[in-house]
Coordinates of C-alpha atoms and ligand atoms in Angstrom, one line a residue:
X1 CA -53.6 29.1 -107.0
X2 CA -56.5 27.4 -105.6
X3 CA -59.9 25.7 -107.1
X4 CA -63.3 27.8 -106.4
X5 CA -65.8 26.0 -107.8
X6 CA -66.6 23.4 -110.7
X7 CA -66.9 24.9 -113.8
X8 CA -67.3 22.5 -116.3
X9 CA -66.7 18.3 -115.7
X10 CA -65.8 16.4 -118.6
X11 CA -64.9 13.2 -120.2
X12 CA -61.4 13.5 -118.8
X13 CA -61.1 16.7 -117.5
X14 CA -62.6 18.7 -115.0
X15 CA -62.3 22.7 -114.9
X16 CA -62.4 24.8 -111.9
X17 CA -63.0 28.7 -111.7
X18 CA -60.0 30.3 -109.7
X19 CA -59.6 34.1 -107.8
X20 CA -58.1 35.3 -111.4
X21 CA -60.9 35.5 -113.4
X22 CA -58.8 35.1 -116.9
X23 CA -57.5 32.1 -115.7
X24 CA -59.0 28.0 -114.7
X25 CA -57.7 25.2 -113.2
X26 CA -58.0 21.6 -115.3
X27 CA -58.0 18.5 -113.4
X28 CA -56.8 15.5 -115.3
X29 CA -59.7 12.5 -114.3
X30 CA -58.3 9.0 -114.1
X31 CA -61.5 8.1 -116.3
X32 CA -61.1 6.4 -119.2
X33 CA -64.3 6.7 -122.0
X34 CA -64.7 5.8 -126.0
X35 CA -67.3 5.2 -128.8
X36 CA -68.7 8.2 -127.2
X37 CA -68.7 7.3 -123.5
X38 CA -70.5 4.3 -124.2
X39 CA -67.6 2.2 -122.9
X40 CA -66.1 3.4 -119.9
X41 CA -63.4 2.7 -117.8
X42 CA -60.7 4.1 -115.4
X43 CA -56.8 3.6 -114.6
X44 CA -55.6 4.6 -111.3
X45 CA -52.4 7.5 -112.3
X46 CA -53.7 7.9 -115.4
X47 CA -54.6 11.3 -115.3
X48 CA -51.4 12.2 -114.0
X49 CA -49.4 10.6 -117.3
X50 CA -51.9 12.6 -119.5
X51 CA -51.0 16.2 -117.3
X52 CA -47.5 15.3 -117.7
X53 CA -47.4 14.2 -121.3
X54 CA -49.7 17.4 -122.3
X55 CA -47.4 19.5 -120.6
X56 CA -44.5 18.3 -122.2
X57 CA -45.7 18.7 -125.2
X58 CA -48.1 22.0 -125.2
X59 CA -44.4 23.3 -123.8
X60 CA -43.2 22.3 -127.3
X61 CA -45.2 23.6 -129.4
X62 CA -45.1 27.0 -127.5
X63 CA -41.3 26.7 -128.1
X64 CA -41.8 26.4 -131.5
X65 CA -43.8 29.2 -131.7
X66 CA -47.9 28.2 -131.4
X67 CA -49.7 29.8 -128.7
X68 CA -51.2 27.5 -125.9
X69 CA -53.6 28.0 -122.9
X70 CA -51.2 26.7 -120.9
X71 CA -49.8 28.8 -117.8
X72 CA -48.0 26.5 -115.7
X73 CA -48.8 22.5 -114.2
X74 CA -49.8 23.1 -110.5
X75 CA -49.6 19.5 -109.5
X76 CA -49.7 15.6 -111.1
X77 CA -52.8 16.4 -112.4
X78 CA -53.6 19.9 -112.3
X79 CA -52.5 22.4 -115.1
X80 CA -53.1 26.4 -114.6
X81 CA -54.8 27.1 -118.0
X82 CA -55.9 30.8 -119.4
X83 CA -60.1 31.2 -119.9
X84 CA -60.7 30.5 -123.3
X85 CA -64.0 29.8 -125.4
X86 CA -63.8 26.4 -126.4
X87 CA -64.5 26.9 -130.5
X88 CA -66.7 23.3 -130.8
X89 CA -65.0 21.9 -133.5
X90 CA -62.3 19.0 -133.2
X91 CA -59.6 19.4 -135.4
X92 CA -58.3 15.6 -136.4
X93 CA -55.1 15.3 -138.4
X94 CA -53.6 12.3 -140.0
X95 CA -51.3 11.1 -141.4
X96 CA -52.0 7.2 -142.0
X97 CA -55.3 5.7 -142.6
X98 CA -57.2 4.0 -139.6
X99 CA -60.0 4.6 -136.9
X100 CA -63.6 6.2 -138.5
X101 CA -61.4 7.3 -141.5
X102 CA -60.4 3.7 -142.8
X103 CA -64.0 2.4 -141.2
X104 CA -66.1 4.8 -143.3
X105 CA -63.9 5.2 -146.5
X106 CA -62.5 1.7 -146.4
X107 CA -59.1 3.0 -146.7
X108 CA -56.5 0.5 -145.7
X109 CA -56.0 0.5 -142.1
X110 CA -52.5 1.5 -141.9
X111 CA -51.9 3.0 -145.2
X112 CA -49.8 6.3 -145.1
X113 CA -51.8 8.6 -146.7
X114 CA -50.5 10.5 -149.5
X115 CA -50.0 14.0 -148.0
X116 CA -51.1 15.3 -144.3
X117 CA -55.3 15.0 -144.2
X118 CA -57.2 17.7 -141.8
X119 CA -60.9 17.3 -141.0
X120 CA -63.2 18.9 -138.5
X121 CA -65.3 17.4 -136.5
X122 CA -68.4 19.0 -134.4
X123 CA -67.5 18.5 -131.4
X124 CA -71.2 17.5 -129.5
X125 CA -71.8 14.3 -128.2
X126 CA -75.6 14.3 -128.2
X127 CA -74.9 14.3 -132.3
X128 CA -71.9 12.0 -131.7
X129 CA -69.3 14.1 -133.2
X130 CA -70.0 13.8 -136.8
X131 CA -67.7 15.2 -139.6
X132 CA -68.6 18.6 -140.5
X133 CA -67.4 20.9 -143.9
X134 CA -66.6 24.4 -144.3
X135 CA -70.3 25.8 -144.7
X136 CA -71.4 23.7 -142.0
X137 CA -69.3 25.5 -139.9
X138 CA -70.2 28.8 -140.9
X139 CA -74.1 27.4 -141.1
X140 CA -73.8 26.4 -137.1
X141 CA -72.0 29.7 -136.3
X142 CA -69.0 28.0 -135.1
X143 CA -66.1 30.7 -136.5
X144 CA -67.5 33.9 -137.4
X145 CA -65.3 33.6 -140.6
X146 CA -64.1 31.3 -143.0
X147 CA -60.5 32.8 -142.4
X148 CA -60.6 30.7 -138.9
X149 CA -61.0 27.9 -140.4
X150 CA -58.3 28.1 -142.7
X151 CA -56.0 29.5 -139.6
X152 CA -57.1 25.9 -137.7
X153 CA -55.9 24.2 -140.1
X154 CA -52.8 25.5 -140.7
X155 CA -52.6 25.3 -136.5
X156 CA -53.5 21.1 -136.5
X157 CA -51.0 21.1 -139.4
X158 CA -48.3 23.3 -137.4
X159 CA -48.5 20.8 -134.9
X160 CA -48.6 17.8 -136.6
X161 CA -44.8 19.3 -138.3
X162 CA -43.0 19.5 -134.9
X163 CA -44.9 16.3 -133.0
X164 CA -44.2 13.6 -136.0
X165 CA -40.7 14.3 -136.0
X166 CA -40.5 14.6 -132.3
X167 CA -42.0 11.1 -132.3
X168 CA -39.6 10.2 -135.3
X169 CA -37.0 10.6 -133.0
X170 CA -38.2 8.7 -130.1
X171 CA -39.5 5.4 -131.9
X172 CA -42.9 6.5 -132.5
X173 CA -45.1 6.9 -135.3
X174 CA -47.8 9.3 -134.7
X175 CA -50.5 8.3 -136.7
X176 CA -53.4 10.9 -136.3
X177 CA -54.7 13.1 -133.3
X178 CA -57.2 15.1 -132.5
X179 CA -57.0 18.8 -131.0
X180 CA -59.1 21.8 -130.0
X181 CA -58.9 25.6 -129.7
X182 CA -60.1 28.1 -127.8
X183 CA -60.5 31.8 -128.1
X184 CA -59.0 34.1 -125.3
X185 CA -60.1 37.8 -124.1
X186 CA -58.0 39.4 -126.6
X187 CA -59.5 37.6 -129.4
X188 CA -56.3 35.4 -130.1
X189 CA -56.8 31.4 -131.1
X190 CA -54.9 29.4 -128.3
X191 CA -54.5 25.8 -128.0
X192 CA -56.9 24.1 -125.8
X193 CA -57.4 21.0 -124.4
X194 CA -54.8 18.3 -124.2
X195 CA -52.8 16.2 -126.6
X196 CA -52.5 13.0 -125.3
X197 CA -52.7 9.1 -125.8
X198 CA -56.2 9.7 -125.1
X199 CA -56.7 11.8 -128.3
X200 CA -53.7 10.7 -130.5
X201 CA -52.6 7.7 -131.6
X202 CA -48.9 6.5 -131.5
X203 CA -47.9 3.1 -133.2
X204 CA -44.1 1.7 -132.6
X205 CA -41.8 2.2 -135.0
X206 CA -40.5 -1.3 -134.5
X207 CA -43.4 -3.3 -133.3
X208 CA -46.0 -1.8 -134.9
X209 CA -48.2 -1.6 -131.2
X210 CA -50.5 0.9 -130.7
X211 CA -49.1 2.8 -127.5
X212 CA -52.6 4.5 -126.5
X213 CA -56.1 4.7 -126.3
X214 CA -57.2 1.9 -129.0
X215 CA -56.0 -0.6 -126.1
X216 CA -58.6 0.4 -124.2
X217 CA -61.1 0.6 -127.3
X218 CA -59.8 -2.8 -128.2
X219 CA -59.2 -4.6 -125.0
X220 CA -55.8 -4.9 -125.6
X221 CA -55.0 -4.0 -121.9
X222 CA -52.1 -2.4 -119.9
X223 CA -53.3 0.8 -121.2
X224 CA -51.4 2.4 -118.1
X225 CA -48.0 0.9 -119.5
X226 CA -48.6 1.8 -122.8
X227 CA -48.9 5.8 -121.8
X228 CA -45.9 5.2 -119.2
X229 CA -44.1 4.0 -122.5
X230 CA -45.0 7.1 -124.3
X231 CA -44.3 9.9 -121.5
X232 CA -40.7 7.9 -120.9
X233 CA -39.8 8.2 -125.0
X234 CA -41.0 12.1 -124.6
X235 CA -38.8 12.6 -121.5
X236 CA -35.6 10.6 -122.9
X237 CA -33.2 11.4 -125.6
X238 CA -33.8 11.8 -129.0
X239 CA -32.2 9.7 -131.8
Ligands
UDP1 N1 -60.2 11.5 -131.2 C1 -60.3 12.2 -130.0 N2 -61.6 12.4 -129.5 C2 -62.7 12.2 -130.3 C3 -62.5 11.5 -131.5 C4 -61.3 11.2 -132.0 O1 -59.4 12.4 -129.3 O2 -63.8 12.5 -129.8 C5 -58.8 11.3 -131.7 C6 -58.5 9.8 -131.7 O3 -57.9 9.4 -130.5 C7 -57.6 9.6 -132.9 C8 -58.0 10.7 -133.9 O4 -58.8 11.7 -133.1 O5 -56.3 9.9 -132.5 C9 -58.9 10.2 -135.0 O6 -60.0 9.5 -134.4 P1 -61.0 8.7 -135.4 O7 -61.8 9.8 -136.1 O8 -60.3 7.7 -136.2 O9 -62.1 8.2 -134.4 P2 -62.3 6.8 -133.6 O10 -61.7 5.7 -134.5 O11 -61.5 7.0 -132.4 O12 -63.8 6.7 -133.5

């Protein structure tokens, strides 16, 4: 399968049209942006731990029974991926308090929250992603019914059951994440995106170090050994 032309470049991603017109090519960018792109940065391979990781674990949940965009990885850093419409709201699940939640509630950074929390998020930088409710979401036309909503949710929350305890088993706490969905020709909610340590975040069950992208929000460096840490704990035996 080959790349016709650019469809769509983003943050970390870049989407190409392909001869099949149901299906897209994403390129995983070696770009590294956060507070909404106003720091920005890059780390040579990058990319190519993030295709690998999302892989991995998109090829997880579809084993456990959640329906993905993915067709098939191409390459280090290209993934075959069905056309979907992206539905614009980020889907953010946590389980322990830090990030914008602890920032803006003052919850404890750190503290494990009492059961599984699910927000949405509009996902438009211009507006810079703010939080969103139920009626917003109907107000901006986002789902055409409530019913969608409640079926995200129980998606983010479906994935949050098999990746914690995948993590459990590996040394990792996952701490929140963020994911998107997309609607395909026949109407059906797929998972989009990626799920990454650009868009989760993984603390050490021993150490307590972040393994992801709030090293590169917090200067903490070696971002690039950090995902390398994360995609060799996915790839090596459980517990
Ligand atoms: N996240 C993301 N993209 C965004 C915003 C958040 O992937 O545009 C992820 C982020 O990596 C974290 C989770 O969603 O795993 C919750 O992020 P939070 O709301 O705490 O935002 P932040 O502190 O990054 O501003």
């Amino acid at each position: 399968m080959e790349k016709k032309e650019l469809l769509y470049e983003g943050k970390a991603k870049k989407l190409y049209t392909t001869t099949n017109e149901d299906e897209l090519i994403a390129e995983f960018k070696d770009d590294l942006t956060a507070f909404n792109a106003e720091k920005k940065g890059s780390e040579q391979g990058k990319g190519a731990l993030n295709c690998k990781i999302s892989t991995e674990l998109f090829a997880l949940l579809e084993e456990s029974g959640l329906k993905t965009h993915l067709v098939k990885t191409l390459d280090d850093n290209h993934q075959l991926v069905k056309k979907v419409d992206i539905i614009l709201i980020e889907v953010v699940v946590r389980n322990t308090a830090t990030g914008s939640l602890s920032k803006r509630l003052g919850i404890e950074d750190g503290k494990v929250l009492p059961f599984t929390l699910v927000e949405f998020y509009l996902k438009d930088d211009d507006l810079n992603d703010p939080i969103i409710i139920d009626d917003h979401c109907i107000i901006l036309e986002l789902v055409k019914d409530r019913a969608i909503l409640d079926i995200l949710r129980q998606k983010g929350l479906h994935v949050n059951r098999i990746l914690k305890e995948f993590f459990e088993k590996r040394d990792l706490n996952l701490i929140d994440f963020k994911v998107e969905f997309g609607i395909d020709k026949n109407g059906e909610i797929l998972l989009s995106d990626e799920i990454s340590p650009d868009s989760c975040r993984f603390w050490d069950m021993q150490s307590g170090e972040s393994l992801d992208k709030d090293r590169f929000r917090q200067n903490i460096g070696n971002v690039k050994v950090a995902y390398e840490e994360v995609l060799k704990r996915i790839l090596g035996d459980a517990k």
